[in-house]
Coordinates of C-alpha atoms and ligand atoms in Angstrom, one line a residue:
M6 CA 10.4 -29.2 -7.5
E7 CA 13.0 -28.6 -10.2
T8 CA 11.0 -27.5 -13.2
V9 CA 8.2 -25.0 -13.0
G10 CA 5.8 -23.3 -15.3
V11 CA 4.5 -19.7 -15.2
V12 CA 1.4 -18.8 -17.2
G13 CA 1.0 -15.1 -18.0
L14 CA 4.1 -13.1 -18.8
G15 CA 3.0 -9.6 -17.9
I16 CA 5.1 -7.6 -15.4
M17 CA 4.1 -9.9 -12.5
G18 CA 4.4 -13.2 -14.4
A19 CA 7.8 -12.2 -15.9
G20 CA 9.0 -11.2 -12.5
I21 CA 8.0 -14.6 -11.1
V22 CA 9.8 -16.4 -14.0
E23 CA 12.9 -14.4 -13.0
V24 CA 12.6 -15.3 -9.4
F25 CA 12.5 -19.0 -10.1
A26 CA 15.3 -18.9 -12.7
R27 CA 17.5 -16.9 -10.4
A28 CA 17.0 -19.7 -7.7
G29 CA 18.3 -22.3 -10.2
L30 CA 15.0 -23.8 -11.3
R31 CA 14.2 -24.4 -15.0
V32 CA 11.2 -22.4 -16.0
V33 CA 8.7 -22.7 -18.8
G34 CA 6.9 -19.4 -19.3
V35 CA 3.7 -19.3 -21.4
D36 CA 1.5 -16.6 -22.7
V37 CA -1.3 -16.5 -25.3
D38 CA 0.7 -15.7 -28.5
E39 CA 4.1 -14.8 -29.8
A40 CA 3.6 -11.1 -29.3
A41 CA 2.7 -11.6 -25.6
V42 CA 5.7 -13.9 -25.2
G43 CA 7.9 -11.3 -26.8
R44 CA 6.7 -8.7 -24.3
G45 CA 7.5 -11.1 -21.5
R46 CA 11.0 -11.7 -22.9
G47 CA 11.4 -7.9 -23.0
H48 CA 10.5 -7.6 -19.2
L49 CA 13.0 -10.3 -18.4
E50 CA 15.8 -8.8 -20.4
L51 CA 15.2 -5.4 -19.0
S52 CA 15.1 -6.5 -15.4
T53 CA 18.1 -8.8 -15.5
G54 CA 20.0 -6.2 -17.7
R55 CA 19.4 -3.5 -15.1
A56 CA 20.8 -5.8 -12.4
V57 CA 23.9 -6.3 -14.5
D58 CA 24.2 -2.5 -15.1
R59 CA 24.0 -1.9 -11.3
G60 CA 26.7 -4.5 -10.7
R61 CA 24.2 -6.8 -8.8
L62 CA 24.5 -9.6 -11.3
A63 CA 27.5 -10.9 -13.4
A64 CA 26.9 -11.0 -17.1
E65 CA 27.6 -14.8 -17.1
E66 CA 25.0 -15.3 -14.3
R67 CA 22.5 -13.4 -16.3
A68 CA 23.2 -15.6 -19.3
A69 CA 22.7 -18.7 -17.2
I70 CA 19.4 -17.4 -15.8
L71 CA 18.1 -16.6 -19.2
D72 CA 19.3 -20.0 -20.4
R73 CA 17.1 -21.8 -17.8
I74 CA 14.0 -20.0 -19.2
T75 CA 12.0 -21.3 -22.1
L76 CA 9.2 -18.9 -23.3
T77 CA 6.5 -20.2 -25.6
P78 CA 2.8 -19.7 -26.5
D79 CA 2.3 -23.5 -26.3
R80 CA 0.6 -24.6 -23.1
G81 CA 1.5 -28.2 -24.0
A82 CA 5.1 -27.3 -22.9
L83 CA 3.8 -27.5 -19.3
A84 CA 3.1 -31.3 -19.5
D85 CA 6.2 -32.2 -17.4
V86 CA 6.5 -29.4 -14.9
D87 CA 6.2 -30.0 -11.2
L88 CA 4.4 -26.7 -10.4
V89 CA 2.6 -24.1 -12.4
V90 CA 2.1 -20.6 -11.2
E91 CA -0.7 -18.7 -12.9
A92 CA -0.4 -14.9 -13.3
V93 CA -3.1 -14.0 -15.8
P94 CA -5.5 -11.0 -15.4
E95 CA -7.9 -11.0 -12.4
V96 CA -10.9 -12.5 -14.1
M97 CA -12.4 -15.6 -12.5
E98 CA -13.8 -17.1 -15.7
L99 CA -10.3 -16.7 -17.3
K100 CA -8.6 -18.4 -14.4
R101 CA -11.2 -21.2 -14.2
A102 CA -10.8 -21.9 -17.9
L103 CA -7.0 -21.9 -17.6
F104 CA -7.0 -24.2 -14.6
A105 CA -9.3 -26.7 -16.4
D106 CA -6.8 -26.6 -19.2
L107 CA -3.8 -27.0 -16.9
D108 CA -5.5 -29.9 -15.1
R109 CA -5.8 -31.6 -18.5
I110 CA -2.2 -30.8 -19.6
C111 CA 0.0 -31.2 -16.5
K112 CA 1.1 -34.5 -15.1
P113 CA -1.1 -35.8 -12.2
S114 CA 1.5 -35.0 -9.5
A115 CA 1.9 -31.4 -10.6
V116 CA 0.8 -28.6 -8.2
L117 CA -1.3 -25.8 -9.6
A118 CA -0.8 -22.4 -8.0
T119 CA -2.5 -19.1 -8.6
N120 CA -0.9 -15.7 -8.0
T121 CA -4.3 -14.2 -7.7
S122 CA -4.4 -11.0 -5.7
S123 CA -7.8 -11.5 -4.2
L124 CA -10.0 -14.0 -6.0
S125 CA -11.1 -17.2 -4.2
V126 CA -8.5 -19.9 -4.5
T127 CA -11.2 -22.4 -3.3
T128 CA -13.4 -21.6 -6.3
I129 CA -10.4 -22.0 -8.6
A130 CA -9.4 -25.3 -7.0
A131 CA -12.9 -26.7 -7.0
G132 CA -13.0 -26.3 -10.8
T133 CA -10.2 -28.9 -11.2
S134 CA -10.0 -32.6 -10.7
R135 CA -7.2 -32.1 -8.2
P136 CA -8.5 -29.5 -5.8
S137 CA -6.2 -30.8 -3.0
Q138 CA -3.2 -29.8 -5.2
V139 CA -4.2 -26.3 -5.8
V140 CA -2.9 -23.4 -3.7
G141 CA -2.3 -19.7 -3.8
M142 CA 1.3 -18.5 -4.3
H143 CA 1.0 -14.8 -4.1
F144 CA 4.0 -12.6 -5.0
F145 CA 4.4 -8.9 -4.7
N146 CA 5.3 -6.3 -7.3
P147 CA 8.2 -6.0 -8.2
A148 CA 8.4 -9.8 -7.7
P149 CA 12.3 -9.9 -7.9
V150 CA 12.5 -7.4 -5.1
M151 CA 9.7 -7.9 -2.6
K152 CA 10.5 -10.7 -0.2
L153 CA 7.0 -11.8 0.8
V154 CA 5.1 -14.8 -0.6
E155 CA 1.6 -15.5 0.8
V156 CA 0.9 -19.2 0.6
V157 CA -2.9 -19.5 0.4
T158 CA -4.5 -22.8 1.5
T159 CA -8.2 -23.8 1.2
V160 CA -10.4 -26.3 3.0
L161 CA -9.5 -28.6 0.1
T162 CA -5.7 -28.3 0.3
A163 CA -3.8 -31.6 0.9
D164 CA -1.9 -31.8 4.3
G165 CA 1.7 -30.9 3.9
L166 CA 1.3 -29.0 0.6
A167 CA 1.4 -25.5 2.2
A168 CA 4.7 -26.5 3.9
R169 CA 6.2 -27.7 0.6
I170 CA 5.3 -24.4 -1.1
A171 CA 6.6 -22.5 1.9
D172 CA 9.9 -24.4 1.6
L173 CA 10.0 -23.6 -2.0
A174 CA 9.5 -19.9 -1.3
V175 CA 12.4 -20.0 1.1
R176 CA 14.5 -21.6 -1.6
L177 CA 13.6 -18.6 -3.8
G178 CA 15.0 -16.3 -1.1
K179 CA 11.5 -15.2 0.0
T180 CA 9.7 -15.3 3.4
P181 CA 6.4 -17.2 3.3
I182 CA 3.4 -16.7 5.5
T183 CA 0.6 -19.2 5.3
V184 CA -2.9 -17.8 5.2
G185 CA -6.5 -18.9 4.6
D186 CA -8.6 -18.1 1.6
R187 CA -10.1 -14.7 2.4
A188 CA -10.4 -11.8 -0.1
G189 CA -7.1 -9.9 -0.3
F190 CA -5.4 -12.4 2.1
V191 CA -3.3 -10.3 4.5
A192 CA -1.3 -7.7 2.6
N193 CA -3.8 -6.7 -0.1
R194 CA -6.7 -6.6 2.4
L195 CA -4.8 -4.0 4.4
L196 CA -3.1 -2.2 1.5
L197 CA -6.1 -1.7 -0.8
G198 CA -8.4 -0.3 1.9
Y199 CA -5.7 2.4 2.5
L200 CA -5.1 3.0 -1.3
N201 CA -8.8 3.3 -2.0
H202 CA -9.2 5.7 0.9
A203 CA -6.4 7.8 -0.5
C204 CA -8.4 8.0 -3.8
R205 CA -11.4 9.1 -1.9
L206 CA -9.5 11.9 -0.1
L207 CA -8.2 13.1 -3.4
G208 CA -11.6 12.8 -5.0
E209 CA -13.2 14.8 -2.2
G210 CA -10.5 17.5 -2.4
V211 CA -9.1 17.0 1.1
S212 CA -5.6 17.2 -0.4
G213 CA -3.8 17.0 -3.7
R214 CA -2.2 14.0 -5.5
D215 CA 1.3 15.1 -4.9
D216 CA 0.6 16.4 -1.4
I217 CA -0.9 13.0 -0.4
D218 CA 2.0 11.1 -1.9
V219 CA 4.6 13.3 -0.2
A220 CA 2.7 13.1 3.1
M221 CA 2.7 9.3 3.1
R222 CA 6.3 8.9 2.0
E223 CA 7.9 11.6 4.1
G224 CA 5.4 11.9 6.9
A225 CA 4.5 8.2 7.4
G226 CA 7.9 6.8 6.1
L227 CA 6.3 4.6 3.4
P228 CA 8.5 3.7 0.4
M229 CA 6.0 5.2 -2.1
G230 CA 3.0 7.4 -1.9
P231 CA -0.4 5.8 -2.5
F232 CA -0.8 7.1 -6.1
Q233 CA 2.7 6.1 -7.1
L234 CA 2.0 2.6 -5.7
L235 CA -1.4 2.4 -7.5
D236 CA 0.4 3.2 -10.7
L237 CA 2.9 0.4 -10.0
I238 CA 0.2 -2.2 -9.1
G239 CA -2.1 -1.1 -12.0
L240 CA -5.3 0.8 -11.5
D241 CA -7.3 -1.9 -13.1
T242 CA -5.8 -4.5 -10.8
A243 CA -6.5 -2.3 -7.8
Y244 CA -10.0 -1.7 -8.9
E245 CA -10.7 -5.4 -9.3
I246 CA -9.2 -6.2 -5.8
C247 CA -11.4 -3.5 -4.3
E248 CA -14.5 -5.0 -6.0
V249 CA -13.7 -8.4 -4.6
L250 CA -12.9 -7.0 -1.1
F251 CA -16.1 -5.1 -1.1
H252 CA -18.1 -8.1 -2.2
E253 CA -16.8 -10.0 0.8
T254 CA -16.5 -7.3 3.5
K255 CA -19.4 -4.9 2.5
D256 CA -17.1 -2.3 4.0
R257 CA -17.7 1.0 2.1
R258 CA -14.1 1.8 2.3
H259 CA -13.4 -1.2 -0.1
A260 CA -16.0 0.0 -2.7
P261 CA -13.7 1.2 -5.5
S262 CA -13.5 5.0 -5.4
P263 CA -15.3 6.7 -8.3
L264 CA -12.0 8.3 -9.2
L265 CA -10.3 4.9 -9.7
R266 CA -13.2 3.8 -11.8
E267 CA -13.0 6.9 -14.0
L268 CA -9.3 6.5 -14.6
V269 CA -9.6 2.8 -15.4
A270 CA -12.5 3.6 -17.8
A271 CA -10.3 6.2 -19.4
G272 CA -7.6 3.6 -20.1
R273 CA -5.1 5.2 -17.6
R274 CA -4.2 2.0 -15.9
G275 CA -0.8 3.0 -14.5
R276 CA 2.8 2.2 -15.5
K277 CA 1.7 -0.7 -17.7
T278 CA -0.1 1.7 -20.0
G279 CA 2.4 4.6 -19.5
E280 CA 0.0 6.7 -17.5
G281 CA -2.1 6.4 -14.4
F282 CA -2.2 9.1 -11.7
Y283 CA 1.2 10.1 -13.1
A284 CA 2.7 10.2 -16.5
R285 CA 5.6 7.7 -16.9
T286 CA 8.4 10.0 -16.0
E287 CA 6.5 12.2 -13.5
T288 CA 7.2 12.1 -9.8
P289 CA 5.4 13.9 -6.9
T290 CA 6.4 17.5 -6.9
L291 CA 5.2 20.2 -4.6
L292 CA 5.0 23.5 -6.4
D293 CA 4.1 26.4 -4.2
E294 CA 3.6 29.3 -6.5
G295 CA 1.0 32.0 -6.3
P296 CA 0.6 35.0 -4.0
K297 CA 1.6 34.9 -0.4
V298 CA 1.2 37.4 2.4
A299 CA 4.3 39.1 3.6
V300 CA 5.1 37.7 7.1
T301 CA 6.8 39.5 10.0
S302 CA 4.8 38.3 12.9
V303 CA 3.8 34.7 13.6
G304 CA 1.5 33.4 16.3
I305 CA 1.5 29.9 17.6
V306 CA -1.5 28.3 19.3
G307 CA -1.3 24.9 21.0
P308 CA 1.0 22.7 23.0
H309 CA 4.8 22.6 22.9
P310 CA 5.4 25.6 20.7
E311 CA 9.1 26.0 22.0
H312 CA 10.9 24.3 19.1
L313 CA 8.9 26.2 16.5
L314 CA 9.4 29.5 18.3
E315 CA 13.1 28.9 18.5
R316 CA 13.4 28.1 14.7
L317 CA 11.2 31.0 13.6
D318 CA 13.0 33.4 15.9
A319 CA 16.3 32.3 14.6
A320 CA 15.0 32.9 11.1
G321 CA 14.2 36.5 12.0
F322 CA 10.4 36.3 12.5
K323 CA 8.6 37.8 15.5
A324 CA 7.1 34.6 16.9
T325 CA 4.7 34.6 19.8
A326 CA 2.9 31.7 21.6
G327 CA -0.1 31.8 23.8
D328 CA -1.6 35.4 23.6
I329 CA -1.7 36.0 19.9
P330 CA -1.0 39.6 19.0
D331 CA -3.4 41.4 16.8
D332 CA -0.8 42.1 14.2
A333 CA 0.1 38.4 13.7
D334 CA 0.3 37.8 9.9
V335 CA -0.1 34.1 10.2
V336 CA -1.3 32.0 13.1
L337 CA -0.2 28.3 13.3
A338 CA -2.8 26.4 15.3
I339 CA -1.5 23.1 16.5
C340 CA -4.8 21.6 17.4
P341 CA -7.0 18.8 16.2
P342 CA -9.6 19.6 13.5
P343 CA -11.9 21.4 13.2
V344 CA -9.2 24.0 13.4
V345 CA -11.8 26.6 12.4
E346 CA -13.3 26.3 16.0
A347 CA -10.0 27.7 17.3
A348 CA -9.8 30.2 14.5
V349 CA -13.1 31.9 15.2
R350 CA -12.0 32.7 18.7
L351 CA -9.0 34.7 17.4
P352 CA -9.1 38.3 16.0
H353 CA -8.4 37.3 12.4
P354 CA -9.7 33.8 11.6
D355 CA -8.6 34.3 7.9
R356 CA -5.0 34.3 9.1
V357 CA -5.2 30.9 10.9
V358 CA -4.1 27.6 9.6
G359 CA -4.0 24.2 11.3
L360 CA -0.5 22.7 11.7
H361 CA 0.2 19.0 12.3
L362 CA 3.7 17.8 12.6
A363 CA 3.7 14.3 11.0
G364 CA 6.7 12.2 11.8
D365 CA 10.0 14.1 11.8
R366 CA 9.8 15.5 8.3
V367 CA 6.4 16.8 7.4
G368 CA 4.2 19.7 8.5
E369 CA 0.6 19.3 7.4
V370 CA -0.9 22.8 6.8
A371 CA -4.7 22.7 7.0
S372 CA -6.7 25.6 5.5
T373 CA -10.0 26.1 7.2
V374 CA -13.1 27.4 5.4
L375 CA -12.0 30.9 6.5
T376 CA -8.3 30.7 5.8
A377 CA -7.1 33.1 3.0
P378 CA -5.1 31.2 0.3
E379 CA -2.2 33.8 0.6
V380 CA -2.0 33.0 4.3
A381 CA -1.9 29.2 3.7
A382 CA 0.8 29.7 1.1
A383 CA 2.9 31.8 3.5
A384 CA 2.3 29.2 6.3
R385 CA 3.7 26.5 4.0
D386 CA 6.9 28.7 3.6
L387 CA 7.1 28.9 7.4
V388 CA 7.0 25.1 7.6
R389 CA 10.0 25.0 5.2
V390 CA 11.7 27.5 7.5
V391 CA 11.4 25.1 10.4
G392 CA 12.9 22.4 8.3
R393 CA 9.9 20.4 7.2
V394 CA 8.2 19.6 4.0
P395 CA 4.8 21.3 3.9
V396 CA 1.7 19.4 2.8
A397 CA -1.5 21.3 2.0
C398 CA -4.8 19.8 3.1
A399 CA -8.3 20.7 4.3
D400 CA -9.4 21.0 7.9
R401 CA -10.7 17.4 8.2
A402 CA -10.2 14.9 11.0
G403 CA -6.8 13.3 10.7
F404 CA -5.7 15.7 8.0
V405 CA -3.9 13.4 5.5
V406 CA -1.4 11.2 7.4
D407 CA -3.6 10.1 10.3
A408 CA -6.7 9.9 8.1
L409 CA -4.9 7.3 6.0
L410 CA -2.7 5.6 8.6
L411 CA -4.9 5.1 11.6
P412 CA -7.7 3.1 9.8
Y413 CA -5.1 0.9 8.3
L414 CA -3.7 0.2 11.8
N415 CA -7.3 -0.4 13.0
D416 CA -7.9 -2.9 10.1
A417 CA -4.7 -4.8 11.2
V418 CA -6.0 -5.1 14.7
R419 CA -9.3 -6.3 13.5
M420 CA -7.6 -8.9 11.3
V421 CA -5.8 -10.3 14.3
E422 CA -9.0 -10.0 16.4
S423 CA -10.9 -12.1 13.9
G424 CA -8.3 -14.9 14.3
Y425 CA -7.3 -14.7 10.6
A426 CA -3.6 -13.9 11.1
S427 CA -1.1 -13.4 14.0
F428 CA 0.4 -10.1 15.0
A429 CA 3.8 -11.4 13.7
D430 CA 2.4 -12.5 10.3
V431 CA 0.7 -9.2 9.7
D432 CA 3.8 -7.3 10.5
T433 CA 5.9 -9.5 8.2
A434 CA 3.3 -9.2 5.4
M435 CA 3.4 -5.4 5.4
K436 CA 7.2 -5.1 5.8
L437 CA 8.2 -7.7 3.2
G438 CA 5.2 -7.4 0.8
C439 CA 4.9 -3.6 0.7
G440 CA 8.3 -2.4 1.9
Y441 CA 6.9 -0.6 4.9
P442 CA 9.6 0.3 7.4
Q443 CA 7.6 -1.3 10.2
G444 CA 4.6 -3.6 10.4
P445 CA 1.4 -2.1 11.7
F446 CA 1.9 -3.4 15.3
K447 CA 5.3 -2.0 15.6
M448 CA 3.9 1.2 14.2
L449 CA 1.1 1.1 16.8
E450 CA 3.6 0.7 19.5
R451 CA 5.7 3.6 18.2
L452 CA 2.7 6.0 17.9
G453 CA 1.1 4.8 21.2
L454 CA -2.0 2.6 21.3
E455 CA -4.0 5.3 23.1
T456 CA -3.0 8.0 20.7
V457 CA -4.1 5.8 17.8
R458 CA -7.3 4.9 19.6
D459 CA -8.1 8.6 20.2
G460 CA -7.3 9.5 16.6
L461 CA -9.7 6.8 15.4
R462 CA -12.4 8.0 17.7
A463 CA -12.0 11.5 16.2
L464 CA -12.1 10.1 12.7
Y465 CA -15.2 8.1 13.5
A466 CA -16.9 11.1 15.1
E467 CA -16.4 13.1 11.9
Y468 CA -16.9 10.7 9.1
R469 CA -19.2 8.2 10.9
E470 CA -17.5 5.4 8.9
P471 CA -18.2 2.2 10.9
S472 CA -14.7 0.8 10.2
F473 CA -13.1 3.9 11.7
A474 CA -14.5 3.0 15.1
P475 CA -11.6 1.7 17.2
A476 CA -11.5 -2.2 17.0
P477 CA -12.8 -3.7 20.3
L478 CA -9.4 -5.3 20.8
L479 CA -7.6 -2.0 20.5
E480 CA -10.0 -0.5 23.1
R481 CA -9.3 -3.5 25.4
L482 CA -5.5 -3.2 24.9
V483 CA -5.6 0.5 25.8
A484 CA -7.8 -0.3 28.8
A485 CA -5.4 -2.9 29.9
G486 CA -2.5 -0.5 29.6
V487 CA -0.7 -2.7 27.0
R488 CA 2.0 -0.8 25.1
S489 CA 3.3 -3.6 22.9
T490 CA 1.5 -6.4 21.2
G491 CA 4.6 -8.4 21.0
D492 CA 3.7 -10.7 23.9
L493 CA 0.1 -11.2 23.1
T494 CA -1.7 -14.0 21.4
P495 CA -4.7 -13.5 19.1
N496 CA -8.2 -13.6 20.4
R497 CA -7.4 -13.2 24.1
Ligands
LIG518 N1 12.1 -5.2 -11.3 C1 13.3 -5.7 -10.7 N2 14.0 -5.0 -9.8 C2 13.6 -3.7 -9.5 C3 12.4 -3.2 -10.0 C4 11.7 -4.0 -10.9 N3 10.5 -3.5 -11.4 N4 12.2 -2.0 -9.4 C5 13.2 -1.8 -8.6 N5 14.0 -2.8 -8.6 C6 15.2 -3.0 -7.8 C7 16.3 -2.1 -8.3 O1 17.1 -2.7 -9.3 C8 17.1 -2.0 -7.0 O2 18.0 -3.1 -6.8 P1 19.4 -3.0 -6.2 O3 19.3 -2.3 -4.9 O4 19.9 -4.4 -6.1 O5 20.2 -2.1 -7.2 C9 16.1 -2.0 -5.9 O6 15.0 -2.7 -6.5 C10 15.7 -0.7 -5.4 O7 15.2 0.1 -6.5 P2 15.4 1.6 -6.7 O8 16.6 2.1 -6.0 O9 15.2 1.9 -8.2 O10 14.1 2.3 -6.1 P3 13.6 2.3 -4.7 O11 14.7 2.2 -3.6 O12 12.7 3.5 -4.7 O13 12.7 1.0 -4.5 C11 10.8 -0.3 -4.7 C12 11.7 0.7 -5.4 C13 11.5 -1.5 -4.3 C14 9.7 -0.6 -5.7 C15 10.2 0.5 -3.4 O14 9.8 1.7 -3.7 C16 9.1 -0.3 -2.7 O15 9.4 -1.2 -1.9 N6 7.9 0.1 -3.0 C17 6.7 -0.6 -2.5 C18 6.2 -1.6 -3.5 C19 5.0 -2.4 -3.0 O16 4.3 -2.0 -2.1 N7 4.8 -3.5 -3.6 C20 3.6 -4.3 -3.3 C21 2.4 -3.9 -4.1 S1 1.0 -4.9 -3.8 C22 1.2 -6.2 -4.8 O17 2.1 -6.3 -5.6 C23 0.2 -7.3 -4.6 C24 -0.6 -7.4 -5.9 O18 -1.5 -8.5 -5.7 C25 -1.4 -6.2 -6.3

């Protein structure tokens, strides 16, 4: 394949054009009119210009890349290309109409690919006269950066085509995984359940926008918080993917959160419209203003208080573990929710907060229904004293990090259990498609399968959400004493 076409020159389409042109292919980029083509040109100039500014691309190389690209509103220019990748909005009727047109315009040997995030590739393929030459070629945003390409095959796909597209992806410097045609494929199916759940936690007041983003970035080690990522993906796109996922899975966690719907209806669609959860230049910021109690004496309840005691002592506080003195100004209860059950057994329940150390950098500070706000604020300062970033949240199962991370890990196990994808492909998808430092199975291994299973049981007990119940395969792995999924095969 030497000449390719890309239809739709939004951020994703323009990124795909750049990827092809950087790999030395000639690209014809098409959009509906001159204005849309101009916007696409703008994306390309900005992205390649930034690479030159950062010293990642020589000015001559940039010129050569741009020279390989032809942008036009005329679909007829696609008549001789070997492959077309479609990247238009996620509306089935739009895609079906476009593919009917491409089928008519493109030479008979051309492969037609869709970059759909979640729509049925089979339905798109079936609407053409060449269904065996239609595949999914799913890139990740920002396309020039993220290394994953999901190659989606259908029951109609010709033998050998997936391998050809996978080879092409390798030529583009990407890592392909080949998957079947299920809503959300691998990465979006896992990612959107998590992002939508973050919207629900925010909507239900379990924690704040910036707190949740900081918790997931600093506490779970993800490259972006969920709301920053939703702004990058586009809230309308995320909404549509959730709709399609819910339609297929009937899992309530995929039903688009009311908050997402409200923002989309309000036109706040994320970076593409300048504002989504955040305004364009805004970043997550934890402001901790307001009154705080003065703290001299700190009590610590729960296991392994030594490190905290040492740090607080060194900072000049009178810190006590075990028998909490009556005069403790703040009590840090390291215990699972409901923390309030521990609080009511202490002399001053209003002075008690839950504390959960998430990863190496975050301390989640949970206010119970009895905690005084001035105490919670002072507790967050204590978390800073012990060298962590404090995240404020409510006294709910899993606080923030585990409430978001553990169901995602469980979903990954279910995906393998259903035979849809292998452990290795799922890990690759999340690392290379979403920039996660580890795939879910490496993460499971690090956290401990039993710990994750127990956390899920607690989440299920509180929320009664069926998909929070530990996946049967996870239960079996724990029962078998398996610590690493590395040596296992699916569906054992
Ligand atoms: N276009 C081109 N290049 C970009 C870019 C863009 N929009 N944004 C960032 N980059 C490049 C930068 O130029 C830089 O390159 P360099 O190292 O060669 O100089 C590199 O990416 C890192 O950028 P920054 O230093 O500015 O920023 P970060 O280190 O914070 O990384 C990020 C930015 C790569 C976006 C990182 O935060 C990340 O991996 N985030 C997760 C993104 C993600 O999950 N994407 C998938 C979303 S789901 C999806 O797309 C599927 C769809 O169907 C919905």
